[in-house]
PDB file of C-alpha atoms in Angstrom:
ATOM      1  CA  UNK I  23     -15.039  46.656   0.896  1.00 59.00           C
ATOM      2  CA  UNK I  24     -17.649  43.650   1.376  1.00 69.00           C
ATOM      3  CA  UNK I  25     -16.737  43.029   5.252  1.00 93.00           C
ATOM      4  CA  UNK I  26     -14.981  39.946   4.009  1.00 96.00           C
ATOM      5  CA  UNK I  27     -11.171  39.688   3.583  1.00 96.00           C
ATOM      6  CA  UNK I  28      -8.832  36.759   2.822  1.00 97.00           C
ATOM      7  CA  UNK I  29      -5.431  36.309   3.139  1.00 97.00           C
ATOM      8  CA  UNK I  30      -3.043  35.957   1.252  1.00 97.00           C
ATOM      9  CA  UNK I  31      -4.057  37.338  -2.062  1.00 96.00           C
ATOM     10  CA  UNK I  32      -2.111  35.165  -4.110  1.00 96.00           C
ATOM     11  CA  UNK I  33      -0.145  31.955  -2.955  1.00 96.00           C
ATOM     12  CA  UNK I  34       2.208  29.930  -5.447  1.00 95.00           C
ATOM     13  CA  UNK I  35       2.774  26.726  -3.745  1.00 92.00           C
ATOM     14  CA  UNK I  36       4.735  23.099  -4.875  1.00 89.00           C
ATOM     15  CA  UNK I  37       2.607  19.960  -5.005  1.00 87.00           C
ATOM     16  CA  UNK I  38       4.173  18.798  -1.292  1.00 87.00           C
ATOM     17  CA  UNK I  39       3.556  22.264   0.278  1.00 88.00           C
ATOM     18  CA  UNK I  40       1.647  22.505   2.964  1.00 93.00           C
ATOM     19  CA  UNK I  41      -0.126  26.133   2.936  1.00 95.00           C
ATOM     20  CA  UNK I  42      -3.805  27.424   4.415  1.00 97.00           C
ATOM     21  CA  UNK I  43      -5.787  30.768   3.537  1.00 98.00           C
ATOM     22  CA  UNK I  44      -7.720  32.138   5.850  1.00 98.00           C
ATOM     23  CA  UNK I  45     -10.856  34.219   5.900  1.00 98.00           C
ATOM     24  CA  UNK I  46     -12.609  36.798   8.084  1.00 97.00           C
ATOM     25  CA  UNK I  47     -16.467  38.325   8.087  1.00 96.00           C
ATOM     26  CA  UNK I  48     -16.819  41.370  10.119  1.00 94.00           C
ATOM     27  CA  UNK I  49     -20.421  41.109   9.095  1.00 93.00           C
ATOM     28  CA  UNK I  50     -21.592  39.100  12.173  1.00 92.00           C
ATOM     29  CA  UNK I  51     -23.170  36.110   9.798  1.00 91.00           C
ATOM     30  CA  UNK I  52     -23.599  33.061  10.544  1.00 87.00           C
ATOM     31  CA  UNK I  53     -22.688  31.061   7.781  1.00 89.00           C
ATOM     32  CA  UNK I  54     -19.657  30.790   5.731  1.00 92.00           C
ATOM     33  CA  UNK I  55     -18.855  29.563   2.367  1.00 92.00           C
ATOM     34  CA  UNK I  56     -15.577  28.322   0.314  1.00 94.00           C
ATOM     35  CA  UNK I  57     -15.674  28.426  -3.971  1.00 95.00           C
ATOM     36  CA  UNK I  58     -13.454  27.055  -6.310  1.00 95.00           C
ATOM     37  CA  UNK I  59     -13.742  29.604  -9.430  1.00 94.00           C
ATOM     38  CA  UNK I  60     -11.725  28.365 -12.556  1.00 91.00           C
ATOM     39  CA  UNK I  61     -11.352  30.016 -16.214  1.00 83.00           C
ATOM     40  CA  UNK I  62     -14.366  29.256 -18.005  1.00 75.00           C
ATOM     41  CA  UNK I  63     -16.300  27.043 -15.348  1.00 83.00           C
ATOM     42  CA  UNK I  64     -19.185  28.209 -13.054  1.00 83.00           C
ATOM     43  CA  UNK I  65     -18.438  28.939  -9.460  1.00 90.00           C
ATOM     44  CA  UNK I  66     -17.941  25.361  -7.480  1.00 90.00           C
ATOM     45  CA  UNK I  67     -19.179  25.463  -4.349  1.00 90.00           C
ATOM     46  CA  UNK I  68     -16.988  23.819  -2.029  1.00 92.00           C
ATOM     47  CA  UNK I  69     -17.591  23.724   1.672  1.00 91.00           C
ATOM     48  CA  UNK I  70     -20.756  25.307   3.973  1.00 88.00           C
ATOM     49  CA  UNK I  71     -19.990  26.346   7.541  1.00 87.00           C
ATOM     50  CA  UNK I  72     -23.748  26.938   9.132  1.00 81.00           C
ATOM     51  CA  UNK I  73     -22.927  27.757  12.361  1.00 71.00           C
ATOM     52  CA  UNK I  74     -19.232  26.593  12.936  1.00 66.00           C
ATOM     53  CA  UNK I  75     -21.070  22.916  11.500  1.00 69.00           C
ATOM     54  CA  UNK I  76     -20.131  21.741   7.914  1.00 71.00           C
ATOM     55  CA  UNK I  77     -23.610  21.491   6.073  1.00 69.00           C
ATOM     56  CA  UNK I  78     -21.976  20.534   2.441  1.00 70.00           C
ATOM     57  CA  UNK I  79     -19.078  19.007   1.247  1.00 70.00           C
ATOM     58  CA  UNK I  80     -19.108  18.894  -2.818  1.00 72.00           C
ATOM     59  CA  UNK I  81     -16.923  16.103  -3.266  1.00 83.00           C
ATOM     60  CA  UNK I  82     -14.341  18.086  -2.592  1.00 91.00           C
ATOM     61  CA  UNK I  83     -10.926  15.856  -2.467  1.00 92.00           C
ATOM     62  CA  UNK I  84      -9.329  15.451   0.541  1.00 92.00           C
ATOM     63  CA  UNK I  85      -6.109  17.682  -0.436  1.00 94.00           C
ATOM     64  CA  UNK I  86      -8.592  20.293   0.587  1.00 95.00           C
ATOM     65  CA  UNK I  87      -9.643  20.226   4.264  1.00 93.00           C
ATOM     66  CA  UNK I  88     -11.243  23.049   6.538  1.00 94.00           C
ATOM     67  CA  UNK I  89     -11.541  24.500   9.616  1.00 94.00           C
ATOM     68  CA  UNK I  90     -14.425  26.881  11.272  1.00 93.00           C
ATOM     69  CA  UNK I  91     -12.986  27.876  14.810  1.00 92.00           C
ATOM     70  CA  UNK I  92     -16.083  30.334  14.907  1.00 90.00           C
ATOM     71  CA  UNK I  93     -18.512  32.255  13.061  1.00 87.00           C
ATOM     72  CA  UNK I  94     -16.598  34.857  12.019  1.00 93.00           C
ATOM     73  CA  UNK I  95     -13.335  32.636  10.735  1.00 96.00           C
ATOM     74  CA  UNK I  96     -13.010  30.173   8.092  1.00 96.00           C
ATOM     75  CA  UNK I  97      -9.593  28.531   6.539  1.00 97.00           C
ATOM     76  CA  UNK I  98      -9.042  25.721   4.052  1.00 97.00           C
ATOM     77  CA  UNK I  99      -5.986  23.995   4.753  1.00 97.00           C
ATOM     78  CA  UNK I 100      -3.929  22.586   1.582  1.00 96.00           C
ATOM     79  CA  UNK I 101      -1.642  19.760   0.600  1.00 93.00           C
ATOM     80  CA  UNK I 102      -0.496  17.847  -2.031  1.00 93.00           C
ATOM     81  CA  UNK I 103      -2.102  20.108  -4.301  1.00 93.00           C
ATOM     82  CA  UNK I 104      -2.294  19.407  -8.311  1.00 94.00           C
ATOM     83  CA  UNK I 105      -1.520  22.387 -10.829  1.00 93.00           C
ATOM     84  CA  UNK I 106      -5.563  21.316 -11.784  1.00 93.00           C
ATOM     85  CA  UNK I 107      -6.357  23.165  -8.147  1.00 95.00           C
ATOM     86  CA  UNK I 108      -4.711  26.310  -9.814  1.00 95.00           C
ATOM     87  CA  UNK I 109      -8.105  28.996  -9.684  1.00 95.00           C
ATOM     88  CA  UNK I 110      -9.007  31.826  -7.278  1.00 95.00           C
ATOM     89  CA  UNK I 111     -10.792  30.684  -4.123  1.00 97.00           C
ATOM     90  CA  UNK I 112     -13.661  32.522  -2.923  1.00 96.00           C
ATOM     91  CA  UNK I 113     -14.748  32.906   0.432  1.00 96.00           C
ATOM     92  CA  UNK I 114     -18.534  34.082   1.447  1.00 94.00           C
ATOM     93  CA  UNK I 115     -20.563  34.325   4.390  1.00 93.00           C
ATOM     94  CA  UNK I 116     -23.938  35.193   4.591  1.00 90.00           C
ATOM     95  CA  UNK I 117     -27.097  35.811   6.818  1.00 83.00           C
ATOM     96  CA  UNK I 118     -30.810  35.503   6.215  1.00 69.00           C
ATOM     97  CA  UNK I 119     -32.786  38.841   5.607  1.00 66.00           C
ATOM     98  CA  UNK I 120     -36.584  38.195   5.470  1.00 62.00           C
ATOM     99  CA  UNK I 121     -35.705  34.868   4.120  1.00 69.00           C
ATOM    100  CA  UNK I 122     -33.165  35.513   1.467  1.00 77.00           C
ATOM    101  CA  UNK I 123     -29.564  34.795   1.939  1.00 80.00           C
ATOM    102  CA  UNK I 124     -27.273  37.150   0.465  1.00 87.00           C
ATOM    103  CA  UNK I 125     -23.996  36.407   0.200  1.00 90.00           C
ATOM    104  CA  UNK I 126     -20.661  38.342   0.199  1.00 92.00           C
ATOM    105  CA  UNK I 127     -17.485  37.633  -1.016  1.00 95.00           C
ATOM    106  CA  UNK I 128     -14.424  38.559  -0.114  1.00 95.00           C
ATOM    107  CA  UNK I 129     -11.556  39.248  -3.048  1.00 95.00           C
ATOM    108  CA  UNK I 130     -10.138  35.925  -3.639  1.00 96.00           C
ATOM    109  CA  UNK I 131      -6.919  34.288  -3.006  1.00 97.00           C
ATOM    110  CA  UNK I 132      -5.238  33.692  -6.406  1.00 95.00           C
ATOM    111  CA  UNK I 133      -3.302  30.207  -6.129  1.00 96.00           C
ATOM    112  CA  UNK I 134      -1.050  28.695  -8.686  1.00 95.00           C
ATOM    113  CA  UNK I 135      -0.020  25.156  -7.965  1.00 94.00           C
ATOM    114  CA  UNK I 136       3.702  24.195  -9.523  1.00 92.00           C
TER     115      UNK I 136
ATOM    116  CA  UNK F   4     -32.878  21.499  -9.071  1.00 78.00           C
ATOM    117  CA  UNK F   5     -32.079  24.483 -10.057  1.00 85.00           C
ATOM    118  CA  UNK F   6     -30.044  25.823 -13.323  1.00 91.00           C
ATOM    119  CA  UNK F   7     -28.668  29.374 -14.576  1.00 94.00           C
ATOM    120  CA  UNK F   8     -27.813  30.129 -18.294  1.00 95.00           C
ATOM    121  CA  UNK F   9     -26.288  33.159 -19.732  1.00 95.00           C
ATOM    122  CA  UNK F  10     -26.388  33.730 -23.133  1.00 92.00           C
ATOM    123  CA  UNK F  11     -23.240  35.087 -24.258  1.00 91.00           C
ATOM    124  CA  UNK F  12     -19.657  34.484 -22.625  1.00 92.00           C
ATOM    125  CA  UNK F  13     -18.561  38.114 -23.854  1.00 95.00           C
ATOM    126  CA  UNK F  14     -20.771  41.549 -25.048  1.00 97.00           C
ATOM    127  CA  UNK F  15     -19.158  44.187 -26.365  1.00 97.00           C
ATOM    128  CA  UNK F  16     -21.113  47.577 -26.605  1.00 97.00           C
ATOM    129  CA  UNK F  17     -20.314  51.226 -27.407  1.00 97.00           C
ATOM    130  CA  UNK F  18     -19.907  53.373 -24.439  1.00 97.00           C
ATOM    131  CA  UNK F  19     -23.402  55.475 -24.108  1.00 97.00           C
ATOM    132  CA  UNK F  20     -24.929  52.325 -25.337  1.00 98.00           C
ATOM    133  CA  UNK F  21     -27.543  49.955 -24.146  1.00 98.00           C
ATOM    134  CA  UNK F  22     -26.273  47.434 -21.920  1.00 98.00           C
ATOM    135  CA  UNK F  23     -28.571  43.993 -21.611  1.00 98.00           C
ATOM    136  CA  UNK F  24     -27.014  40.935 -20.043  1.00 98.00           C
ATOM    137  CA  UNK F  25     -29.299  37.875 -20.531  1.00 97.00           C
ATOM    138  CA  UNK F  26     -29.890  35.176 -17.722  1.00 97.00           C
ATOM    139  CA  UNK F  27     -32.539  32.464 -18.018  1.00 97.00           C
ATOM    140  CA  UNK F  28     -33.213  30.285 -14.766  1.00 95.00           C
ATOM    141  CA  UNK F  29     -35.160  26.995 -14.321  1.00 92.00           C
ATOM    142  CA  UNK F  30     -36.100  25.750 -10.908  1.00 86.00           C
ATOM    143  CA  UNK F  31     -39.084  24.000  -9.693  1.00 80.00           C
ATOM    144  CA  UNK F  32     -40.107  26.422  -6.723  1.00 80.00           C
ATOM    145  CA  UNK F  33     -40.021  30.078  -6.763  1.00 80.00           C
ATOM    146  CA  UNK F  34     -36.701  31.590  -6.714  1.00 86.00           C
ATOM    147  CA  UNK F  35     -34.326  34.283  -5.414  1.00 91.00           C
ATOM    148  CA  UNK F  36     -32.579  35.876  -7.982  1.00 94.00           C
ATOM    149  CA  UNK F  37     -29.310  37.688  -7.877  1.00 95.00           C
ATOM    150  CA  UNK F  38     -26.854  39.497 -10.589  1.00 97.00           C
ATOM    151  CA  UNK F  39     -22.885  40.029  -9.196  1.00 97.00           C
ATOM    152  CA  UNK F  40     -20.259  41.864 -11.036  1.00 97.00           C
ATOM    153  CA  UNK F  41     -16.290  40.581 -10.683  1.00 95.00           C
ATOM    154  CA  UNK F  42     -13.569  43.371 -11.985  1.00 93.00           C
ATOM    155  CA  UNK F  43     -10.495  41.881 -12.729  1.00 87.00           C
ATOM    156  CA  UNK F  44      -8.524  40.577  -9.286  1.00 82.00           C
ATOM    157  CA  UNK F  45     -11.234  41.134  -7.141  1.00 88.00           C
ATOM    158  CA  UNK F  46     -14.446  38.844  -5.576  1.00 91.00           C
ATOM    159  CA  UNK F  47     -17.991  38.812  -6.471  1.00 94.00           C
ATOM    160  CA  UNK F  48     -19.874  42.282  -5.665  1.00 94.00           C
ATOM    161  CA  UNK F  49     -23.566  41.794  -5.339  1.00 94.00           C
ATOM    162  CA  UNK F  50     -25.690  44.217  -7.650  1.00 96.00           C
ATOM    163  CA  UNK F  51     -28.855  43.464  -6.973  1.00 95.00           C
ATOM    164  CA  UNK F  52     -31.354  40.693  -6.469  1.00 93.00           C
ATOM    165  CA  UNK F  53     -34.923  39.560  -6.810  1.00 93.00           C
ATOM    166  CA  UNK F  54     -36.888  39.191  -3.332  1.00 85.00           C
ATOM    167  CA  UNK F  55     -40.434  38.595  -4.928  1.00 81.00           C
ATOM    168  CA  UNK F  56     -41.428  41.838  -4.388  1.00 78.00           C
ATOM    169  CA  UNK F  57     -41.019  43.569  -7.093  1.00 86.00           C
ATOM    170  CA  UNK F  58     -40.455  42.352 -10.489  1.00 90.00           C
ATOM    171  CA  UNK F  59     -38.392  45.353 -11.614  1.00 94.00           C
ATOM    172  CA  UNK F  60     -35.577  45.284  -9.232  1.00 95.00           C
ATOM    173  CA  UNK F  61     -33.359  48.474  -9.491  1.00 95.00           C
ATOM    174  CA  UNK F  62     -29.372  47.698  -8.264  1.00 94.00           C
ATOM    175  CA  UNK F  63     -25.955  49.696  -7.943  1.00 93.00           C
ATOM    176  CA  UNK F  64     -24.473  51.594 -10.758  1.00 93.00           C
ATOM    177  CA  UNK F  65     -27.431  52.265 -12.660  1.00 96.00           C
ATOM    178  CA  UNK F  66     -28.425  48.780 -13.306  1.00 97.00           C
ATOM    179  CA  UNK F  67     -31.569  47.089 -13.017  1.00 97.00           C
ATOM    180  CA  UNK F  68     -33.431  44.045 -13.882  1.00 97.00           C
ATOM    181  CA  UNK F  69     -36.480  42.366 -14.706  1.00 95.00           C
ATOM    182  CA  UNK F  70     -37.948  38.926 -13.494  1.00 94.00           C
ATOM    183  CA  UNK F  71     -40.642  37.479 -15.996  1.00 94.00           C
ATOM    184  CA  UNK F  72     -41.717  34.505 -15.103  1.00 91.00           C
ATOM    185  CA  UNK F  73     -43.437  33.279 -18.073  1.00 92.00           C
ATOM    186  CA  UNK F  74     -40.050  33.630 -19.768  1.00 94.00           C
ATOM    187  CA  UNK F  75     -38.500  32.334 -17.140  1.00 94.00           C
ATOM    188  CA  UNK F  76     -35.736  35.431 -17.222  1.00 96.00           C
ATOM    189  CA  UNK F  77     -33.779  37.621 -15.121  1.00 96.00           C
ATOM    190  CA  UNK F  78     -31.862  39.765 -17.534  1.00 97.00           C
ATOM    191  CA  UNK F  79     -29.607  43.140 -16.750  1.00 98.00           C
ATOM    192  CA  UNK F  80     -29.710  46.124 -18.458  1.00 98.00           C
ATOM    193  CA  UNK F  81     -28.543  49.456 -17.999  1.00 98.00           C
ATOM    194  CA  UNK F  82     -29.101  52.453 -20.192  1.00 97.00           C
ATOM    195  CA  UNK F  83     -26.107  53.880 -21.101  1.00 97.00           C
ATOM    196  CA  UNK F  84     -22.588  52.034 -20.363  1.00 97.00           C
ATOM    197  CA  UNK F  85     -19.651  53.565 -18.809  1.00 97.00           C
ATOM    198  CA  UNK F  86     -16.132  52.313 -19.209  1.00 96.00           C
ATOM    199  CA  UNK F  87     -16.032  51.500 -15.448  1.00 96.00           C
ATOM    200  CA  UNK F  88     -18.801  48.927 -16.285  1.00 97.00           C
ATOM    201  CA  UNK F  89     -16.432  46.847 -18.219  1.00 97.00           C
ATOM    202  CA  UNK F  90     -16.230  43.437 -15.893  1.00 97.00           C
ATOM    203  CA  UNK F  91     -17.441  39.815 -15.861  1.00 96.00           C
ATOM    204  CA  UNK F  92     -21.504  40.215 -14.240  1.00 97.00           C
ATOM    205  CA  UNK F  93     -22.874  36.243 -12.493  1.00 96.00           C
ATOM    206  CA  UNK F  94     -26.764  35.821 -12.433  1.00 96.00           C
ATOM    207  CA  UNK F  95     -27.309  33.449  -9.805  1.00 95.00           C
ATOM    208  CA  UNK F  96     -30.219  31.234  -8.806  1.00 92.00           C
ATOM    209  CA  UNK F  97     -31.636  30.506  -4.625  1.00 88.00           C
ATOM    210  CA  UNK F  98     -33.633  28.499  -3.540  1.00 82.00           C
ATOM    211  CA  UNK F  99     -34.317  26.868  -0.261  1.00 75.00           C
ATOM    212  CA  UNK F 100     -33.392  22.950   0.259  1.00 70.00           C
ATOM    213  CA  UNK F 101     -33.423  21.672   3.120  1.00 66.00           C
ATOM    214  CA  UNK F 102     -33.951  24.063   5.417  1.00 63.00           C
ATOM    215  CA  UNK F 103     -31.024  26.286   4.081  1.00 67.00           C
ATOM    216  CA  UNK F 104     -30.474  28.042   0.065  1.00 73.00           C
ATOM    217  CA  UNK F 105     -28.478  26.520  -2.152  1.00 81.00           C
ATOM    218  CA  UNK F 106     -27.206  28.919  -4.645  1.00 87.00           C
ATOM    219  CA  UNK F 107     -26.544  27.959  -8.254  1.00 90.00           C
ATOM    220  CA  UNK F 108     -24.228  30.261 -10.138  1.00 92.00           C
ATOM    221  CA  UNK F 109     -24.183  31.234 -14.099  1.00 93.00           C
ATOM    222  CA  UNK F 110     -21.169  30.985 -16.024  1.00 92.00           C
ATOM    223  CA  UNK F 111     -20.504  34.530 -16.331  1.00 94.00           C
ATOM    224  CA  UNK F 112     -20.911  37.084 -19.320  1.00 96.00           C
ATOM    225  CA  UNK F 113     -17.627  39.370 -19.773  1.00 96.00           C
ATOM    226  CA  UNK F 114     -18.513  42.954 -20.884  1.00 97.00           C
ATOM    227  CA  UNK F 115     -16.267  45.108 -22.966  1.00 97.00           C
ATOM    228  CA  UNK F 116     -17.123  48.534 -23.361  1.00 97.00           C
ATOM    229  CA  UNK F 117     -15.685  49.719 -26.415  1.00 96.00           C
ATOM    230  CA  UNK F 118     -14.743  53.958 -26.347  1.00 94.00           C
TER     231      UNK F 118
END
């Protein structure tokens, strides 16, 4: 247990669904983090939340948008999805200690796109 | 910008056996260093990571790593390998951009441990 959970743990969605997973820190950190993790590719960064702001945006397509109400929640909203956006999506968060972020993970939501 | 390579996708060893997981980093100003393991359905777990100061860094589970700079290397190793070891380990690369750390992941080395 990382202080990070996500829900759901796995999602099968159509290409016209409309679905959104959600993550929670109970670490108190102020910065939170959304990967894309696919067989045989390196972790993709997706989206930064610094401070509720957005500080990075890897080209992510719009089919992907999210939210930061606060520090401690994070979501990425989905639609239109392509069975290409099939992976496990990571959320982290993360706080500086003596200069070094460390981030934590939470377990993944596993998402198959039909 | 900064880069991680691990050499080897998969390593299988004997359990009792050496384990050593091999991660090379470039970057053009000093890094952080960190190693995760991922068990099968689960997110990244962090093991342990290079602050700068100490070059042998000692982690969770018995593992522990080296940073040698003139080799440019961060690899794992752990003595003697338990079946509970057997998972997919990340080295990962920090450093600070921009007033925030941008952190640059490996591919991922899977590790069988064979009974």
């Amino acid at each position: 247990e990382t202080g990070v959970t996500q829900t759901p743990r796995h999602l099968v969605m159509g290409m016209t669904n409309k679905k959104s997973l959600k993550c929670e820190q109970h670490l108190g950190h102020n910065a939170m983090y959304w990967y894309k993790q696919s067989a045989k590719k390196p972790l993709e960064l997706m989206f930064v939340y610094n401070f509720k702001e957005q500080t990075e945006n890897n080209s992510v397509p719009s089919r992907f948008s999210p939210e930061c109400p606060n520090s401690s929640h994070l979501f990425l909203h989905l639609h239109t999805l392509q069975p290409e956006d099939s992976a496990l999506y990571l959320c982290a968060s993360s706080q500086q200690d003596r200069g070094i972020e460390t981030q934590y993970f939470g377990p993944g939501t596993r998402l198959l796109v039909l | 910008a900064q880069s991680v390579t691990q050499l080897g996708s998969h390593v299988s060893v004997s359990e009792g056996a050496l384990v050593l997981l091999r991660c090379n980093y470039s970057s053009s100003v000093p890094p952080y260093l960190f190693w995760y393991v991922q068990y099968p359905n689960q997110g990244l777990q962090l093991l342990l990571k290079y602050t700068s100061a100490a070059t042998l860094v000692k982690g969770i589970n018995g593992f522990e790593a080296e940073f040698k700079k003139s080799e440019t290397s961060f690899h794992l190793t752990k003595p003697s390998a338990h079946m509970s070891d057997a998972a997919e380990y990340f080295c990962a690369v920090s450093v600070t951009t921009g007033g925030y750390q941008k952190v640059t992941f490996g591919t991922g080395t899977k590790l069988q441990v064979i009974p």
